[in-house]
Short mmCIF file of C-alpha atoms in Angstrom, two decimals:
data_model
loop_
_atom_site.label_atom_id
_atom_site.label_comp_id
_atom_site.label_asym_id
_atom_site.label_seq_id
_atom_site.Cartn_x
_atom_site.Cartn_y
_atom_site.Cartn_z
CA MET A 15 183.13 101.85 131.25
CA LYS A 16 182.14 102.10 128.17
CA ARG A 17 182.03 99.29 126.20
CA LYS A 18 181.56 98.81 122.35
CA LEU A 19 180.73 95.52 121.00
CA ILE A 20 181.96 94.12 118.01
CA ALA A 21 179.63 92.81 115.94
CA ALA A 22 180.76 90.32 113.69
CA ILE A 23 181.53 90.62 109.75
CA GLY A 24 178.58 91.04 107.78
CA VAL A 25 176.08 92.54 110.23
CA ALA A 26 176.84 96.20 108.07
CA GLY A 27 175.28 94.54 104.70
CA MET A 28 172.64 93.30 106.55
CA LEU A 29 171.59 96.08 108.20
CA VAL A 30 172.09 98.01 104.58
CA SER A 31 169.74 95.12 102.60
CA ILE A 32 166.94 95.05 105.68
CA ALA A 33 166.87 98.49 106.19
CA ALA A 34 166.07 98.80 102.41
CA CYS A 35 163.29 96.43 102.21
CA GLY A 36 161.06 98.51 104.19
CA GLY A 37 160.83 101.18 106.61
CA SER A 38 157.79 103.64 107.11
CA ASP A 39 156.40 104.33 103.66
CA ASP A 40 157.15 108.92 103.11
CA LYS A 41 153.59 108.77 101.34
CA SER A 42 151.27 107.22 104.12
CA SER A 43 153.01 108.92 107.06
CA SER A 44 152.30 112.43 105.15
CA LYS A 45 148.78 111.07 104.96
CA ASP A 46 145.92 112.90 106.99
CA PRO A 47 145.63 110.64 109.79
CA LYS A 48 142.15 110.04 109.07
CA ASP A 49 143.16 108.82 105.46
CA ARG A 50 145.07 106.12 107.02
CA LYS A 51 144.21 102.56 106.71
CA GLU A 52 146.50 100.42 107.09
CA ASP A 53 147.32 97.33 110.08
CA LEU A 54 149.43 97.63 112.24
CA THR A 55 150.33 94.35 114.36
CA VAL A 56 151.32 94.23 117.88
CA TRP A 57 153.22 91.41 119.37
CA LEU A 58 152.95 91.41 123.07
CA MET A 59 153.59 89.10 125.67
CA GLY A 60 151.15 87.22 128.01
CA GLU A 61 151.46 89.74 130.76
CA ALA A 62 149.96 92.45 129.34
CA GLN A 63 146.85 90.31 128.47
CA SER A 64 146.45 88.93 131.77
CA THR A 65 148.07 91.55 134.57
CA TRP A 66 146.62 95.00 132.63
CA PRO A 67 144.72 94.47 129.14
CA GLU A 68 142.95 97.74 130.62
CA LEU A 69 145.89 99.83 129.85
CA VAL A 70 146.19 97.63 125.89
CA LYS A 71 142.22 98.27 125.31
CA ASP A 72 142.79 102.59 126.74
CA VAL A 73 145.87 102.55 124.73
CA ASN A 74 144.19 101.45 121.52
CA ALA A 75 140.97 103.51 122.29
CA GLN A 76 143.34 106.33 122.23
CA PHE A 77 144.89 105.50 119.41
CA ASN A 78 142.42 104.59 116.91
CA LYS A 79 140.59 108.18 118.05
CA LYS A 80 143.60 109.96 115.42
CA TYR A 81 143.66 107.14 113.36
CA PRO A 82 139.98 105.82 112.90
CA ASN A 83 140.95 103.16 109.95
CA VAL A 84 144.42 102.23 111.34
CA LYS A 85 142.93 98.52 112.52
CA VAL A 86 145.55 97.53 115.49
CA LYS A 87 145.84 93.57 115.59
CA ILE A 88 147.05 92.70 119.16
CA GLN A 89 149.10 89.34 119.33
CA TYR A 90 149.78 87.57 122.63
CA GLN A 91 153.19 85.64 122.87
CA GLY A 92 154.56 83.04 125.43
CA TRP A 93 158.01 83.14 126.06
CA ALA A 94 158.87 79.62 125.41
CA ASP A 95 158.89 80.16 122.13
CA LYS A 96 158.06 83.47 120.97
CA VAL A 97 162.29 84.06 119.90
CA LYS A 98 161.83 81.25 117.48
CA LYS A 99 158.58 82.58 116.21
CA LEU A 100 159.89 85.77 115.49
CA ASP A 101 163.17 84.32 113.76
CA THR A 102 160.74 82.41 111.40
CA SER A 103 158.33 85.81 110.94
CA LEU A 104 161.52 87.70 109.61
CA GLY A 105 163.04 85.54 107.30
CA GLY A 106 159.47 85.69 105.36
CA ASP A 107 157.13 88.73 104.16
CA LYS A 108 154.47 88.35 107.57
CA PHE A 109 156.09 89.91 110.62
CA PRO A 110 154.90 91.80 113.18
CA ASP A 111 155.16 95.96 112.86
CA VAL A 112 156.04 96.37 116.76
CA VAL A 113 157.62 93.83 118.92
CA GLU A 114 158.13 93.04 122.74
CA LEU A 115 161.42 92.10 123.79
CA GLY A 116 163.33 90.68 126.94
CA ASN A 117 165.85 92.68 128.03
CA THR A 118 168.17 89.81 127.76
CA GLU A 119 167.14 89.36 123.77
CA THR A 120 167.55 92.67 122.11
CA MET A 121 171.25 92.88 121.13
CA GLN A 122 170.62 90.58 118.53
CA TYR A 123 168.14 92.03 116.85
CA ILE A 124 169.89 95.40 116.57
CA LEU A 125 173.29 93.43 115.14
CA ASN A 126 171.48 91.96 112.67
CA GLY A 127 169.28 94.86 111.64
CA ALA A 128 165.99 93.93 112.78
CA LEU A 129 164.61 96.71 114.54
CA GLY A 130 164.05 100.33 113.54
CA GLU A 131 166.12 103.27 115.44
CA ILE A 132 163.90 105.47 117.46
CA ASP A 133 164.29 109.07 117.89
CA THR A 134 164.05 109.45 122.36
CA ALA A 135 162.93 112.63 121.80
CA LYS A 136 159.32 111.37 120.98
CA TYR A 137 158.87 109.55 123.94
CA GLU A 138 158.08 111.10 127.51
CA ASN A 139 160.63 110.45 130.60
CA SER A 140 163.36 109.12 127.86
CA ASP A 141 165.83 111.17 129.61
CA SER A 142 164.96 109.08 133.02
CA TRP A 143 164.91 106.06 131.32
CA ILE A 144 166.14 103.39 134.16
CA LYS A 145 169.81 102.63 133.00
CA GLY A 146 169.22 98.56 132.92
CA LEU A 147 166.78 98.93 129.95
CA LYS A 148 168.09 101.49 127.96
CA ASP A 149 171.88 100.05 127.80
CA THR A 150 170.08 97.37 126.23
CA CYS A 151 168.64 99.07 123.54
CA SER A 152 171.51 100.85 122.87
CA PHE A 153 174.91 100.69 119.92
CA GLU A 154 177.04 102.81 118.94
CA GLY A 155 175.51 105.68 120.04
CA LYS A 156 172.10 104.97 118.50
CA ILE A 157 168.62 103.68 120.31
CA TYR A 158 166.67 100.50 118.78
CA CYS A 159 163.95 100.09 121.26
CA VAL A 160 162.05 101.56 123.93
CA PRO A 161 161.98 100.47 127.52
CA TYR A 162 158.60 99.10 128.71
CA TYR A 163 158.83 98.28 132.36
CA ALA A 164 161.59 96.97 134.79
CA SER A 165 161.75 93.79 137.31
CA ALA A 166 163.82 92.73 139.71
CA ARG A 167 163.29 89.72 141.66
CA LEU A 168 162.28 89.09 145.53
CA ALA A 169 160.76 86.58 148.27
CA VAL A 170 157.29 85.54 147.28
CA TYR A 171 155.86 83.98 150.12
CA ASN A 172 152.92 82.21 152.07
CA LYS A 173 152.34 84.24 154.91
CA ASP A 174 150.03 81.50 156.74
CA MET A 175 152.87 78.97 155.86
CA LEU A 176 155.39 80.69 157.65
CA LYS A 177 153.61 81.86 160.69
CA ALA A 178 152.72 78.07 160.99
CA GLY A 179 156.26 77.41 161.34
CA THR A 180 158.05 80.47 163.08
CA GLY A 181 154.55 82.12 164.72
CA SER A 182 155.21 84.92 162.49
CA ASP A 183 154.21 85.96 159.06
CA THR A 184 157.24 88.47 158.36
CA LEU A 185 160.09 87.39 156.79
CA PRO A 186 163.65 87.56 158.62
CA GLN A 187 165.67 89.87 156.10
CA ASN A 188 169.21 88.07 157.62
CA GLU A 189 170.50 84.88 155.79
CA ASP A 190 170.74 83.18 158.66
CA ASP A 191 167.68 83.87 160.12
CA PHE A 192 166.05 83.19 156.65
CA LEU A 193 167.01 80.10 156.73
CA LYS A 194 166.74 78.94 160.30
CA ALA A 195 162.86 79.95 159.45
CA MET A 196 162.87 77.86 156.71
CA ASP A 197 163.81 74.97 158.66
CA LYS A 198 161.06 75.41 160.58
CA VAL A 199 158.37 76.26 158.01
CA GLN A 200 159.88 72.49 156.58
CA ALA A 201 159.49 70.74 159.67
CA GLU A 202 155.78 71.82 159.89
CA LEU A 203 154.99 71.29 156.31
CA ALA A 204 156.86 67.48 156.58
CA LYS A 205 153.99 66.69 158.72
CA LYS A 206 151.38 67.16 156.18
CA ASP A 207 153.33 66.96 152.67
CA LYS A 208 156.62 65.54 152.60
CA ARG A 209 156.73 67.38 148.79
CA ALA A 210 156.28 70.33 149.59
CA SER A 211 159.21 73.26 150.17
CA SER A 212 160.08 75.90 152.78
CA LEU A 213 162.26 77.64 150.54
CA TYR A 214 161.36 76.19 146.83
CA TYR A 215 164.32 76.95 144.31
CA PRO A 216 163.91 74.78 141.26
CA GLY A 217 167.64 73.55 139.79
CA ARG A 218 167.80 75.13 136.37
CA TYR A 219 166.93 78.44 137.80
CA TRP A 220 170.06 80.04 136.72
CA TYR A 221 168.57 83.65 137.48
CA ALA A 222 168.71 82.67 141.00
CA ALA A 223 172.16 80.74 140.73
CA MET A 224 173.44 84.01 139.00
CA SER A 225 171.91 86.71 141.96
CA TYR A 226 174.34 84.20 144.15
CA VAL A 227 177.69 84.60 141.86
CA ALA A 228 177.09 88.44 142.57
CA ALA A 229 176.36 88.35 145.72
CA GLU A 230 179.76 87.03 146.55
CA GLY A 231 180.98 89.54 143.87
CA GLY A 232 181.36 87.21 140.85
CA GLN A 233 180.43 87.36 137.29
CA ILE A 234 179.53 85.60 135.12
CA ALA A 235 182.14 87.34 132.34
CA LYS A 236 183.99 90.18 132.20
CA TYR A 237 185.24 92.88 129.32
CA ASP A 238 189.09 92.81 128.65
CA GLU A 239 189.35 96.20 127.04
CA GLY A 240 193.01 95.21 126.15
CA SER A 241 191.82 92.60 123.71
CA LYS A 242 188.27 94.02 123.41
CA GLU A 243 186.50 90.53 124.21
CA TRP A 244 184.50 89.05 126.64
CA LYS A 245 185.81 86.14 129.23
CA ALA A 246 183.22 83.61 131.10
CA THR A 247 184.30 84.07 134.68
CA LEU A 248 182.28 81.26 136.35
CA SER A 249 185.38 79.28 137.22
CA ALA A 250 186.62 82.27 139.39
CA PRO A 251 186.79 81.79 143.53
CA GLU A 252 183.58 84.20 143.75
CA ALA A 253 181.53 82.74 141.38
CA GLN A 254 181.86 78.77 142.74
CA LYS A 255 181.31 80.08 145.69
CA GLY A 256 178.08 81.89 144.97
CA ILE A 257 177.04 78.67 142.98
CA GLN A 258 177.60 76.20 145.50
CA HIS A 259 175.63 78.26 147.97
CA PHE A 260 172.79 78.20 145.39
CA ILE A 261 172.94 74.60 144.78
CA ASP A 262 173.01 73.66 148.91
CA LEU A 263 169.66 75.45 149.09
CA VAL A 264 168.19 73.77 146.07
CA LYS A 265 169.41 70.12 147.37
CA LYS A 266 168.08 71.07 151.18
CA TYR A 267 164.94 72.87 150.18
CA ASN A 268 163.11 71.55 147.38
CA LYS A 269 161.86 68.85 148.32
CA ALA A 270 160.14 67.92 144.46
CA ASP A 271 161.66 67.36 141.53
CA GLN A 272 165.32 69.47 141.57
CA THR A 273 165.97 69.54 137.77
CA LYS A 274 163.09 71.91 136.92
CA ASP A 275 163.56 75.37 135.98
CA GLU A 276 161.18 78.00 137.46
CA GLN A 277 158.65 78.64 134.57
CA ASP A 278 156.13 77.10 137.00
CA HIS A 279 157.33 77.92 140.83
CA ALA A 280 154.06 80.35 141.48
CA ASN A 281 152.12 77.66 139.89
CA VAL A 282 153.59 75.40 142.65
CA MET A 283 152.90 77.86 145.59
CA ALA A 284 149.58 78.54 144.42
CA ASN A 285 149.15 75.03 144.86
CA GLU A 286 150.31 75.05 148.26
CA LYS A 287 153.54 73.70 147.82
CA ALA A 288 156.04 76.23 148.88
CA ALA A 289 156.72 78.76 151.38
CA VAL A 290 158.28 80.87 150.20
CA ILE A 291 159.71 81.30 145.99
CA TYR A 292 162.05 84.04 144.37
CA GLY A 293 160.26 85.45 142.06
CA GLN A 294 158.83 88.57 140.03
CA ALA A 295 156.68 90.88 141.68
CA TRP A 296 153.82 89.81 139.26
CA GLU A 297 153.97 86.17 139.99
CA ALA A 298 153.15 86.83 143.14
CA GLY A 299 149.59 88.31 141.60
CA SER A 300 149.48 84.88 139.43
CA VAL A 301 149.85 82.99 142.69
CA THR A 302 146.05 84.29 143.26
CA THR A 303 144.58 85.00 140.01
CA GLY A 304 144.93 84.29 136.65
CA GLU A 305 144.16 80.22 134.76
CA ASN A 306 146.27 78.59 137.28
CA GLY A 307 145.76 80.78 140.32
CA ASN A 308 144.56 79.96 143.78
CA PRO A 309 141.65 82.71 144.96
CA LYS A 310 141.92 80.42 148.24
CA LEU A 311 145.02 82.30 148.94
CA ASP A 312 144.01 85.81 147.91
CA GLY A 313 145.62 88.22 150.78
CA LYS A 314 148.26 85.47 152.36
CA ILE A 315 150.49 86.25 149.65
CA ALA A 316 153.30 88.39 150.70
CA THR A 317 156.39 89.79 149.27
CA ALA A 318 159.94 90.96 150.90
CA GLY A 319 163.58 90.97 149.99
CA MET A 320 164.84 87.71 149.74
CA PRO A 321 168.06 87.93 152.18
CA GLY A 322 171.85 86.78 150.78
CA PRO A 323 174.90 85.66 152.16
CA ASN A 324 177.55 88.26 153.79
CA GLY A 325 174.21 89.77 155.87
CA LYS A 326 173.33 91.90 152.01
CA ALA A 327 170.01 91.43 150.50
CA LEU A 328 170.39 89.08 147.84
CA PRO A 329 171.20 91.10 144.50
CA SER A 330 168.52 90.76 142.07
CA PHE A 331 168.79 90.64 137.88
CA ILE A 332 167.07 93.70 135.91
CA GLY A 333 165.30 92.17 134.08
CA GLY A 334 161.98 93.90 131.82
CA SER A 335 160.98 94.43 128.59
CA ASP A 336 161.33 96.56 125.71
CA LEU A 337 159.39 97.75 122.72
CA ALA A 338 160.39 98.06 119.29
CA THR A 339 159.44 98.45 114.96
CA ILE A 340 160.47 96.02 112.94
CA SER A 341 162.98 97.82 110.85
CA LYS A 342 160.90 95.90 107.63
CA SER A 343 157.58 97.29 108.40
CA LYS A 344 156.14 99.72 106.27
CA VAL A 345 154.34 101.50 108.95
CA GLN A 346 157.04 102.19 111.35
CA ASP A 347 155.45 105.63 112.17
CA LEU A 348 152.26 104.10 113.41
CA GLY A 349 154.25 101.29 115.56
CA GLN A 350 156.70 104.37 117.30
CA GLU A 351 153.47 106.42 118.18
CA TRP A 352 151.21 103.35 119.46
CA ILE A 353 155.10 102.34 121.39
CA SER A 354 154.98 105.66 122.40
CA LEU A 355 151.30 105.96 123.72
CA PHE A 356 151.88 102.42 125.76
CA THR A 357 155.30 103.60 127.71
CA ASN A 358 154.39 107.45 128.62
CA ALA A 359 153.57 109.26 132.22
CA LYS A 360 149.84 107.79 132.17
CA SER A 361 150.43 104.47 130.77
CA MET A 362 153.66 103.78 133.95
CA ASP A 363 151.09 104.72 136.04
CA VAL A 364 148.96 102.09 135.48
CA LEU A 365 151.53 99.80 135.53
CA ALA A 366 152.77 101.33 138.74
CA SER A 367 149.13 100.77 139.95
CA LYS A 368 149.72 97.16 139.78
CA ASN A 369 153.06 97.38 141.45
CA ILE A 370 155.43 96.79 138.50
CA LEU A 371 158.23 99.38 137.99
CA PRO A 372 157.58 101.26 135.64
CA ASN A 373 160.78 102.19 132.84
CA ASN A 374 162.47 105.60 134.03
CA GLU A 375 163.35 106.53 137.81
CA LYS A 376 161.12 109.43 138.15
CA GLN A 377 158.76 107.56 138.42
CA LEU A 378 160.10 104.57 139.61
CA GLU A 379 161.55 106.55 143.31
CA PRO A 380 157.92 107.09 144.85
CA LEU A 381 157.73 102.88 144.43
CA LYS A 382 161.21 102.86 146.86
CA ALA A 383 158.41 104.17 149.49
CA LYS A 384 155.49 102.30 149.49
CA PRO A 385 155.24 99.49 151.42
CA GLU A 386 154.18 96.71 148.72
CA THR A 387 156.87 97.57 146.21
CA ALA A 388 159.64 99.19 148.48
CA ALA A 389 161.81 95.85 148.00
CA ILE A 390 161.97 95.68 144.50
CA ALA A 391 162.22 98.94 143.72
CA ASN A 392 165.14 99.46 146.10
CA ALA A 393 166.58 96.63 144.54
CA VAL A 394 167.09 97.91 140.73
CA PRO A 395 169.92 100.46 141.59
CA ASP A 396 171.84 97.33 142.91
CA ALA A 397 170.56 95.07 140.24
CA TRP A 398 172.83 92.79 138.00
CA PHE A 399 172.52 92.45 134.47
CA THR A 400 173.81 89.87 131.52
CA PRO A 401 176.83 90.63 129.38
CA ILE A 402 175.73 93.08 126.75
CA ALA A 403 177.86 90.93 124.42
CA PRO A 404 176.95 90.12 120.62
CA GLY A 405 176.75 86.52 121.47
CA TRP A 406 174.91 86.53 124.51
CA ALA A 407 171.43 85.26 123.00
CA SER A 408 173.28 82.51 121.90
CA VAL A 409 174.44 81.97 125.20
CA GLU A 410 171.16 81.81 126.43
CA LYS A 411 170.14 79.97 123.52
CA GLU A 412 172.15 77.09 124.40
CA GLU A 413 170.96 77.01 127.69
CA ILE A 414 174.53 76.09 129.23
CA LEU A 415 174.13 77.97 132.32
CA GLN A 416 170.69 75.56 133.40
CA ASN A 417 172.49 72.28 131.86
CA MET A 418 175.58 73.71 133.79
CA LEU A 419 173.31 73.62 137.27
CA LEU A 420 171.95 69.95 135.96
CA LYS A 421 175.31 68.55 136.04
CA ILE A 422 176.09 70.11 139.45
CA LEU A 423 172.52 68.07 140.56
CA LYS A 424 173.62 65.52 139.22
CA GLY A 425 177.13 64.79 140.94
CA THR A 426 179.79 66.96 138.61
CA SER A 427 182.06 69.57 140.92
CA VAL A 428 181.23 72.64 140.91
CA ALA A 429 184.80 73.13 139.42
CA ASP A 430 184.68 71.28 136.52
CA ALA A 431 181.01 72.31 135.47
CA THR A 432 182.25 76.00 135.51
CA LYS A 433 185.22 75.17 134.20
CA LYS A 434 183.07 73.46 131.42
CA ALA A 435 180.69 76.12 131.19
CA ASP A 436 183.22 78.46 130.65
CA SER A 437 184.40 76.85 127.17
CA GLU A 438 181.24 76.86 126.19
CA ILE A 439 180.19 80.68 126.73
CA ASP A 440 183.87 81.97 125.22
CA ALA A 441 182.81 79.60 122.03
CA LEU A 442 179.81 81.88 121.85
CA ILE A 443 179.80 84.97 123.87
CA ASN A 444 181.82 87.21 121.15
CA LYS A 445 179.45 86.00 118.13
CA LYS A 446 176.68 87.88 116.37
CA ALA A 447 173.66 85.78 117.37
#
């Protein structure tokens, strides 16, 4: 179903004013590449620095062969404060030329005119970009960002812990069998550490909670074609059932602080305090490598599909990142060329070699048969996504879902908590962020 977003009054004016502030300098773009002497500032998230730094280095080298006098400044950001920093920078005159955005973040910047329009013909494999990423770059028939990589969540588990409790290091793929295994692992862990969890679900982990909502046929919100507005639906029976299921799992298996979110759950596993977490594929690597990794667990961490209710795999959120140029940038042409190199087939092969899902269906297909990536790659077609609504960024910013889950953990009924969350979502979801 095609859904047209309705932007708030004033967006058109903002688009005009921001576009007038900058854009690629025609005189500069017509110069010989060797005569270009500008700076190009690129904001990438920390995963590029920790997991595929050689790709960044190689792309910069390729770019500088053509533009030897352009200085590429890579600045790595953290997810916790990136949006605040970006918003502040856009209000001034020191902003990135290229920025990485999570695919739930793009719409607010498209609607306020902050991102430059791109020509898909300039990007390799754009004809098969993964829909869940391309949709978040699209508005009224135009494209404002380039899919970078996709991600889905899956079970990341410690094979030794699983085997110690069950006699097997293979994760059961039926939820009843899986939870029986978690009971056995929990009993074994309790002999040595009563704070260790067989299944570590942080209570504020809304991506996991909404996966159980999706598993029961529920949704966060639905679009009404009649009113042309989004309406929150967490208080629907299907959604409530999924949320209750998630809460029950948190209460039964999380033996640590149940009120946390998932930001450090890979560290929890690295500290051998969790047998199973529900994370992104790259987090399996961060359990053993990087600043907080535990190299002693090398070879002991595996991934598999997370079993869900009703005899099916748990539906995953289709996450990932996009890359965009800032519309005020005077070097948008350079930014778009850098993005093209960073997202071409050669670059996607590098990501795929690290079991990261590429941005297109063509290069995703082989990963569906690769043992290390089969679970996550096959999760993409049935994955769910957050509402592509003007105000969704505000819903996330207010942490409505996290706070709803926390209230339930502290004793509020699922019915009351979801009713309140629906009201709070409805107040924001149709408004431009």
